[in-house]
JSON list of C-alpha atoms in Angstrom, two decimals:
[
{"chain": "A", "resi": 245, "resn": "MET", "atom": "CA", "xyz": [-0.19, 0.48, 0.32]},
{"chain": "A", "resi": 246, "resn": "LYS", "atom": "CA", "xyz": [2.71, 2.49, 0.71]},
{"chain": "A", "resi": 247, "resn": "SER", "atom": "CA", "xyz": [4.47, 1.91, -2.89]},
{"chain": "A", "resi": 248, "resn": "LEU", "atom": "CA", "xyz": [1.21, 2.40, -3.88]},
{"chain": "A", "resi": 249, "resn": "ASN", "atom": "CA", "xyz": [1.33, 5.70, -2.79]},
{"chain": "A", "resi": 250, "resn": "LYS", "atom": "CA", "xyz": [3.83, 6.68, -3.60]},
{"chain": "A", "resi": 251, "resn": "PHE", "atom": "CA", "xyz": [3.04, 6.15, -6.82]},
{"chain": "A", "resi": 252, "resn": "LEU", "atom": "CA", "xyz": [-0.06, 7.54, -7.00]},
{"chain": "A", "resi": 253, "resn": "GLN", "atom": "CA", "xyz": [1.56, 11.09, -5.27]},
{"chain": "A", "resi": 254, "resn": "LEU", "atom": "CA", "xyz": [4.20, 11.42, -8.34]},
{"chain": "A", "resi": 255, "resn": "SER", "atom": "CA", "xyz": [3.19, 13.86, -11.67]},
{"chain": "A", "resi": 256, "resn": "TRP", "atom": "CA", "xyz": [1.53, 11.85, -14.84]},
{"chain": "A", "resi": 257, "resn": "LEU", "atom": "CA", "xyz": [5.45, 12.21, -16.37]},
{"chain": "A", "resi": 258, "resn": "GLU", "atom": "CA", "xyz": [7.49, 10.61, -13.73]},
{"chain": "A", "resi": 259, "resn": "ARG", "atom": "CA", "xyz": [4.15, 7.29, -13.74]},
{"chain": "A", "resi": 260, "resn": "TRP", "atom": "CA", "xyz": [4.73, 7.27, -17.04]},
{"chain": "A", "resi": 261, "resn": "LEU", "atom": "CA", "xyz": [8.97, 7.36, -17.01]},
{"chain": "A", "resi": 262, "resn": "PHE", "atom": "CA", "xyz": [8.28, 4.50, -13.99]},
{"chain": "A", "resi": 263, "resn": "VAL", "atom": "CA", "xyz": [6.34, 2.14, -16.03]},
{"chain": "A", "resi": 264, "resn": "GLN", "atom": "CA", "xyz": [8.60, 2.84, -19.17]},
{"chain": "A", "resi": 265, "resn": "ALA", "atom": "CA", "xyz": [11.86, 1.68, -16.80]},
{"chain": "A", "resi": 266, "resn": "LEU", "atom": "CA", "xyz": [9.79, -1.04, -15.09]},
{"chain": "A", "resi": 267, "resn": "LEU", "atom": "CA", "xyz": [9.32, -3.07, -19.07]},
{"chain": "A", "resi": 268, "resn": "LEU", "atom": "CA", "xyz": [12.06, -1.67, -20.05]},
{"chain": "A", "resi": 269, "resn": "LEU", "atom": "CA", "xyz": [14.94, -2.98, -17.51]},
{"chain": "A", "resi": 270, "resn": "PRO", "atom": "CA", "xyz": [13.97, -6.32, -17.88]},
{"chain": "A", "resi": 271, "resn": "LEU", "atom": "CA", "xyz": [13.29, -6.26, -21.30]},
{"chain": "A", "resi": 272, "resn": "THR", "atom": "CA", "xyz": [17.13, -4.61, -21.86]},
{"chain": "A", "resi": 273, "resn": "VAL", "atom": "CA", "xyz": [18.49, -7.69, -19.88]},
{"chain": "A", "resi": 274, "resn": "MET", "atom": "CA", "xyz": [17.32, -10.34, -21.96]},
{"chain": "A", "resi": 275, "resn": "ALA", "atom": "CA", "xyz": [18.15, -8.62, -24.80]},
{"chain": "A", "resi": 276, "resn": "LEU", "atom": "CA", "xyz": [21.60, -7.57, -24.11]},
{"chain": "A", "resi": 277, "resn": "ARG", "atom": "CA", "xyz": [21.76, -11.65, -23.80]},
{"chain": "A", "resi": 278, "resn": "ILE", "atom": "CA", "xyz": [20.53, -12.19, -27.57]},
{"chain": "A", "resi": 279, "resn": "VAL", "atom": "CA", "xyz": [21.07, -9.20, -29.31]},
{"chain": "A", "resi": 280, "resn": "GLY", "atom": "CA", "xyz": [23.97, -7.49, -28.16]},
{"chain": "A", "resi": 281, "resn": "PHE", "atom": "CA", "xyz": [25.04, -4.21, -26.25]},
{"chain": "A", "resi": 282, "resn": "ALA", "atom": "CA", "xyz": [25.84, -2.29, -30.00]},
{"chain": "A", "resi": 283, "resn": "ARG", "atom": "CA", "xyz": [22.76, -3.96, -32.08]},
{"chain": "A", "resi": 284, "resn": "TRP", "atom": "CA", "xyz": [19.77, -3.22, -28.88]},
{"chain": "A", "resi": 285, "resn": "GLN", "atom": "CA", "xyz": [22.13, 0.30, -27.93]},
{"chain": "A", "resi": 286, "resn": "ALA", "atom": "CA", "xyz": [20.49, 0.78, -32.36]},
{"chain": "A", "resi": 287, "resn": "VAL", "atom": "CA", "xyz": [17.28, -0.41, -31.74]},
{"chain": "A", "resi": 288, "resn": "LEU", "atom": "CA", "xyz": [16.75, 2.11, -28.41]},
{"chain": "A", "resi": 289, "resn": "ALA", "atom": "CA", "xyz": [18.21, 5.14, -29.95]},
{"chain": "A", "resi": 290, "resn": "ARG", "atom": "CA", "xyz": [15.82, 4.45, -32.79]},
{"chain": "A", "resi": 291, "resn": "PHE", "atom": "CA", "xyz": [13.07, 4.35, -31.07]},
{"chain": "A", "resi": 292, "resn": "ALA", "atom": "CA", "xyz": [14.21, 7.70, -28.79]},
{"chain": "A", "resi": 293, "resn": "PRO", "atom": "CA", "xyz": [15.00, 10.12, -31.95]},
{"chain": "A", "resi": 294, "resn": "LEU", "atom": "CA", "xyz": [17.28, 12.97, -30.09]},
{"chain": "A", "resi": 295, "resn": "CYS", "atom": "CA", "xyz": [15.64, 16.58, -30.26]},
{"chain": "A", "resi": 296, "resn": "GLU", "atom": "CA", "xyz": [18.91, 18.01, -27.21]},
{"chain": "A", "resi": 297, "resn": "LEU", "atom": "CA", "xyz": [17.92, 20.21, -25.04]},
{"chain": "A", "resi": 298, "resn": "LEU", "atom": "CA", "xyz": [21.26, 19.51, -23.79]},
{"chain": "A", "resi": 299, "resn": "THR", "atom": "CA", "xyz": [24.61, 18.26, -24.96]},
{"chain": "A", "resi": 300, "resn": "PRO", "atom": "CA", "xyz": [26.69, 16.33, -23.13]},
{"chain": "A", "resi": 301, "resn": "ASP", "atom": "CA", "xyz": [29.64, 17.38, -24.86]},
{"chain": "A", "resi": 302, "resn": "SER", "atom": "CA", "xyz": [29.43, 20.35, -25.56]},
{"chain": "A", "resi": 303, "resn": "ASP", "atom": "CA", "xyz": [27.52, 22.10, -23.20]},
{"chain": "A", "resi": 304, "resn": "LYS", "atom": "CA", "xyz": [28.07, 21.80, -19.69]},
{"chain": "A", "resi": 305, "resn": "LEU", "atom": "CA", "xyz": [25.03, 21.78, -17.29]},
{"chain": "A", "resi": 306, "resn": "ASP", "atom": "CA", "xyz": [26.50, 24.76, -15.06]},
{"chain": "A", "resi": 307, "resn": "GLU", "atom": "CA", "xyz": [26.68, 27.15, -18.65]},
{"chain": "A", "resi": 308, "resn": "LEU", "atom": "CA", "xyz": [23.31, 27.03, -19.10]},
{"chain": "A", "resi": 309, "resn": "PRO", "atom": "CA", "xyz": [20.76, 29.77, -17.23]},
{"chain": "A", "resi": 310, "resn": "THR", "atom": "CA", "xyz": [20.14, 29.50, -13.54]},
{"chain": "A", "resi": 311, "resn": "SER", "atom": "CA", "xyz": [16.31, 28.29, -14.16]},
{"chain": "A", "resi": 312, "resn": "ASP", "atom": "CA", "xyz": [17.09, 26.32, -16.99]},
{"chain": "A", "resi": 313, "resn": "ALA", "atom": "CA", "xyz": [19.63, 24.26, -15.48]},
{"chain": "A", "resi": 314, "resn": "GLY", "atom": "CA", "xyz": [18.12, 23.83, -12.11]},
{"chain": "A", "resi": 315, "resn": "SER", "atom": "CA", "xyz": [15.19, 22.80, -14.28]},
{"chain": "A", "resi": 316, "resn": "VAL", "atom": "CA", "xyz": [16.88, 20.16, -16.09]},
{"chain": "A", "resi": 317, "resn": "ILE", "atom": "CA", "xyz": [19.12, 19.23, -13.10]},
{"chain": "A", "resi": 318, "resn": "HIS", "atom": "CA", "xyz": [16.19, 18.32, -11.64]},
{"chain": "A", "resi": 319, "resn": "ARG", "atom": "CA", "xyz": [14.72, 16.05, -14.47]},
{"chain": "A", "resi": 320, "resn": "ILE", "atom": "CA", "xyz": [18.12, 14.09, -14.72]},
{"chain": "A", "resi": 321, "resn": "ARG", "atom": "CA", "xyz": [18.15, 13.63, -11.20]},
{"chain": "A", "resi": 322, "resn": "ARG", "atom": "CA", "xyz": [13.82, 12.40, -10.61]},
{"chain": "A", "resi": 323, "resn": "THR", "atom": "CA", "xyz": [14.32, 10.28, -14.06]},
{"chain": "A", "resi": 324, "resn": "ALA", "atom": "CA", "xyz": [17.59, 8.41, -12.61]},
{"chain": "A", "resi": 325, "resn": "TRP", "atom": "CA", "xyz": [15.67, 8.27, -9.01]},
{"chain": "A", "resi": 326, "resn": "ILE", "atom": "CA", "xyz": [12.47, 6.28, -10.43]},
{"chain": "A", "resi": 327, "resn": "MET", "atom": "CA", "xyz": [14.98, 4.21, -12.31]},
{"chain": "A", "resi": 328, "resn": "ARG", "atom": "CA", "xyz": [15.79, 3.21, -9.37]},
{"chain": "A", "resi": 329, "resn": "ALA", "atom": "CA", "xyz": [12.75, 2.17, -7.93]},
{"chain": "A", "resi": 330, "resn": "ALA", "atom": "CA", "xyz": [11.43, 0.28, -10.41]},
{"chain": "A", "resi": 331, "resn": "ARG", "atom": "CA", "xyz": [14.70, -1.75, -10.48]},
{"chain": "A", "resi": 332, "resn": "ARG", "atom": "CA", "xyz": [14.20, -2.54, -7.04]},
{"chain": "A", "resi": 333, "resn": "ARG", "atom": "CA", "xyz": [11.03, -3.89, -8.61]},
{"chain": "A", "resi": 334, "resn": "VAL", "atom": "CA", "xyz": [12.18, -5.96, -11.24]},
{"chain": "A", "resi": 335, "resn": "PRO", "atom": "CA", "xyz": [12.27, -9.87, -10.23]},
{"chain": "A", "resi": 336, "resn": "LEU", "atom": "CA", "xyz": [16.19, -9.65, -12.14]},
{"chain": "A", "resi": 337, "resn": "ASN", "atom": "CA", "xyz": [19.67, -9.44, -10.95]},
{"chain": "A", "resi": 338, "resn": "VAL", "atom": "CA", "xyz": [19.49, -5.90, -13.17]},
{"chain": "A", "resi": 339, "resn": "THR", "atom": "CA", "xyz": [23.57, -5.18, -13.26]},
{"chain": "A", "resi": 340, "resn": "CYS", "atom": "CA", "xyz": [24.78, -1.59, -13.90]},
{"chain": "A", "resi": 341, "resn": "LEU", "atom": "CA", "xyz": [24.85, -1.92, -17.87]},
{"chain": "A", "resi": 342, "resn": "PRO", "atom": "CA", "xyz": [21.23, -2.72, -18.17]},
{"chain": "A", "resi": 343, "resn": "GLN", "atom": "CA", "xyz": [20.02, 0.30, -15.89]},
{"chain": "A", "resi": 344, "resn": "SER", "atom": "CA", "xyz": [22.82, 2.98, -17.26]},
{"chain": "A", "resi": 345, "resn": "LEU", "atom": "CA", "xyz": [20.81, 2.37, -20.61]},
{"chain": "A", "resi": 346, "resn": "THR", "atom": "CA", "xyz": [17.79, 2.21, -19.77]},
{"chain": "A", "resi": 347, "resn": "LEU", "atom": "CA", "xyz": [18.29, 5.66, -17.95]},
{"chain": "A", "resi": 348, "resn": "TRP", "atom": "CA", "xyz": [20.42, 6.93, -21.13]},
{"chain": "A", "resi": 349, "resn": "TRP", "atom": "CA", "xyz": [17.34, 5.89, -23.10]},
{"chain": "A", "resi": 350, "resn": "LEU", "atom": "CA", "xyz": [14.84, 7.08, -20.79]},
{"chain": "A", "resi": 351, "resn": "LEU", "atom": "CA", "xyz": [16.73, 10.93, -20.84]},
{"chain": "A", "resi": 352, "resn": "ARG", "atom": "CA", "xyz": [16.70, 11.03, -24.50]},
{"chain": "A", "resi": 353, "resn": "ARG", "atom": "CA", "xyz": [13.39, 10.26, -24.49]},
{"chain": "A", "resi": 354, "resn": "GLN", "atom": "CA", "xyz": [12.79, 13.43, -22.32]},
{"chain": "A", "resi": 355, "resn": "GLY", "atom": "CA", "xyz": [15.37, 15.34, -24.84]},
{"chain": "A", "resi": 356, "resn": "ILE", "atom": "CA", "xyz": [18.02, 15.34, -22.43]},
{"chain": "A", "resi": 357, "resn": "ALA", "atom": "CA", "xyz": [21.47, 14.25, -24.43]},
{"chain": "A", "resi": 358, "resn": "SER", "atom": "CA", "xyz": [23.90, 11.86, -21.94]},
{"chain": "A", "resi": 359, "resn": "ALA", "atom": "CA", "xyz": [27.26, 10.11, -22.44]},
{"chain": "A", "resi": 360, "resn": "LEU", "atom": "CA", "xyz": [26.83, 6.09, -21.66]},
{"chain": "A", "resi": 361, "resn": "ARG", "atom": "CA", "xyz": [30.09, 5.74, -19.97]},
{"chain": "A", "resi": 362, "resn": "ILE", "atom": "CA", "xyz": [31.75, 2.36, -19.36]},
{"chain": "A", "resi": 363, "resn": "GLY", "atom": "CA", "xyz": [35.12, 1.72, -17.32]},
{"chain": "A", "resi": 364, "resn": "VAL", "atom": "CA", "xyz": [37.30, -1.06, -16.13]},
{"chain": "A", "resi": 365, "resn": "ARG", "atom": "CA", "xyz": [39.71, -1.79, -13.82]},
{"chain": "A", "resi": 366, "resn": "LYS", "atom": "CA", "xyz": [41.83, -4.65, -12.05]},
{"chain": "A", "resi": 367, "resn": "GLU", "atom": "CA", "xyz": [41.22, -5.48, -8.61]},
{"chain": "A", "resi": 368, "resn": "GLY", "atom": "CA", "xyz": [42.65, -8.66, -6.96]},
{"chain": "A", "resi": 369, "resn": "GLY", "atom": "CA", "xyz": [44.05, -9.85, -10.82]},
{"chain": "A", "resi": 370, "resn": "LEU", "atom": "CA", "xyz": [40.24, -10.02, -11.65]},
{"chain": "A", "resi": 371, "resn": "LEU", "atom": "CA", "xyz": [38.90, -7.34, -14.27]},
{"chain": "A", "resi": 372, "resn": "GLU", "atom": "CA", "xyz": [36.06, -5.57, -13.61]},
{"chain": "A", "resi": 373, "resn": "ALA", "atom": "CA", "xyz": [34.18, -3.25, -15.60]},
{"chain": "A", "resi": 374, "resn": "HIS", "atom": "CA", "xyz": [31.00, -0.76, -14.70]},
{"chain": "A", "resi": 375, "resn": "ALA", "atom": "CA", "xyz": [28.74, 1.58, -16.60]},
{"chain": "A", "resi": 376, "resn": "TRP", "atom": "CA", "xyz": [27.50, 4.30, -16.23]},
{"chain": "A", "resi": 377, "resn": "VAL", "atom": "CA", "xyz": [25.80, 7.62, -17.33]},
{"chain": "A", "resi": 378, "resn": "GLU", "atom": "CA", "xyz": [27.09, 11.45, -17.67]},
{"chain": "A", "resi": 379, "resn": "CYS", "atom": "CA", "xyz": [24.95, 14.32, -18.22]},
{"chain": "A", "resi": 380, "resn": "GLY", "atom": "CA", "xyz": [26.31, 18.24, -19.18]},
{"chain": "A", "resi": 381, "resn": "GLY", "atom": "CA", "xyz": [30.20, 16.46, -17.01]},
{"chain": "A", "resi": 382, "resn": "ILE", "atom": "CA", "xyz": [27.79, 14.85, -14.30]},
{"chain": "A", "resi": 383, "resn": "ILE", "atom": "CA", "xyz": [27.87, 11.44, -13.37]},
{"chain": "A", "resi": 384, "resn": "VAL", "atom": "CA", "xyz": [23.66, 10.67, -13.38]},
{"chain": "A", "resi": 385, "resn": "ASN", "atom": "CA", "xyz": [24.30, 6.87, -11.56]},
{"chain": "A", "resi": 386, "resn": "GLY", "atom": "CA", "xyz": [27.08, 4.47, -11.12]},
{"chain": "A", "resi": 387, "resn": "GLY", "atom": "CA", "xyz": [28.46, 6.75, -7.96]},
{"chain": "A", "resi": 388, "resn": "SER", "atom": "CA", "xyz": [29.62, 10.34, -8.11]},
{"chain": "A", "resi": 389, "resn": "ASP", "atom": "CA", "xyz": [33.22, 8.46, -7.91]},
{"chain": "A", "resi": 390, "resn": "ALA", "atom": "CA", "xyz": [32.91, 5.84, -10.86]},
{"chain": "A", "resi": 391, "resn": "HIS", "atom": "CA", "xyz": [35.70, 8.03, -13.13]},
{"chain": "A", "resi": 392, "resn": "ARG", "atom": "CA", "xyz": [37.99, 7.99, -10.57]},
{"chain": "A", "resi": 393, "resn": "ARG", "atom": "CA", "xyz": [37.33, 4.24, -9.25]},
{"chain": "A", "resi": 394, "resn": "PHE", "atom": "CA", "xyz": [37.03, 3.05, -12.89]},
{"chain": "A", "resi": 395, "resn": "ALA", "atom": "CA", "xyz": [39.21, 3.44, -16.30]},
{"chain": "A", "resi": 396, "resn": "ALA", "atom": "CA", "xyz": [36.79, 4.46, -18.57]},
{"chain": "A", "resi": 397, "resn": "PHE", "atom": "CA", "xyz": [37.05, 4.09, -21.98]},
{"chain": "A", "resi": 398, "resn": "GLU", "atom": "CA", "xyz": [38.14, 6.93, -24.02]},
{"chain": "A", "resi": 399, "resn": "SER", "atom": "CA", "xyz": [34.79, 8.82, -25.54]},
{"chain": "A", "resi": 400, "resn": "ALA", "atom": "CA", "xyz": [31.34, 8.09, -24.53]},
{"chain": "A", "resi": 401, "resn": "ILE", "atom": "CA", "xyz": [29.44, 4.81, -26.15]},
{"chain": "A", "resi": 402, "resn": "ALA", "atom": "CA", "xyz": [26.85, 6.10, -28.85]},
{"chain": "A", "resi": 403, "resn": "PRO", "atom": "CA", "xyz": [25.26, 4.53, -31.08]},
{"chain": "A", "resi": 404, "resn": "ARG", "atom": "CA", "xyz": [25.55, 2.77, -34.18]},
{"chain": "A", "resi": 405, "resn": "GLU", "atom": "CA", "xyz": [23.89, 4.39, -36.93]},
{"chain": "A", "resi": 406, "resn": "VAL", "atom": "CA", "xyz": [23.04, 1.23, -39.05]},
{"chain": "A", "resi": 407, "resn": "ILE", "atom": "CA", "xyz": [20.31, -1.54, -37.12]},
{"chain": "A", "resi": 408, "resn": "SER", "atom": "CA", "xyz": [20.96, -5.09, -38.58]},
{"chain": "A", "resi": 409, "resn": "LEU", "atom": "CA", "xyz": [18.61, -7.04, -36.16]}
]
């Protein structure tokens, strides 16, 4: 009952984002296994054409007018919070890559360009990888120190142009 009350307190847009995240997270887990990362990211990009309000590399959030920056930052944080809430309700082990892809897509659907980043590190003889989303130079998910804990690839992971399933 408490969860239902929280859901009903969300705005219509936030409820819609939650439903999308709830459906997309398990779909992304399966799609990554079946069609692979590059193809699935291309499919997601195709279903979320970007009309940019903010680009991750050229515009910095702190360069926007204060009211616009506050609004965009609020939308980014709320979207990340909604995605985490949906992840807790998915009966699967959803790792950082499907979470980050889902968040990247949800932001893109709102016109907020973000960068999907992947980093690696060697810890105790094991190679570990981590995925996170950056927006306007700010890490949105995956820990604010992800760029310090993992050596990120030089550029963000961009979707392929051509989709061939």
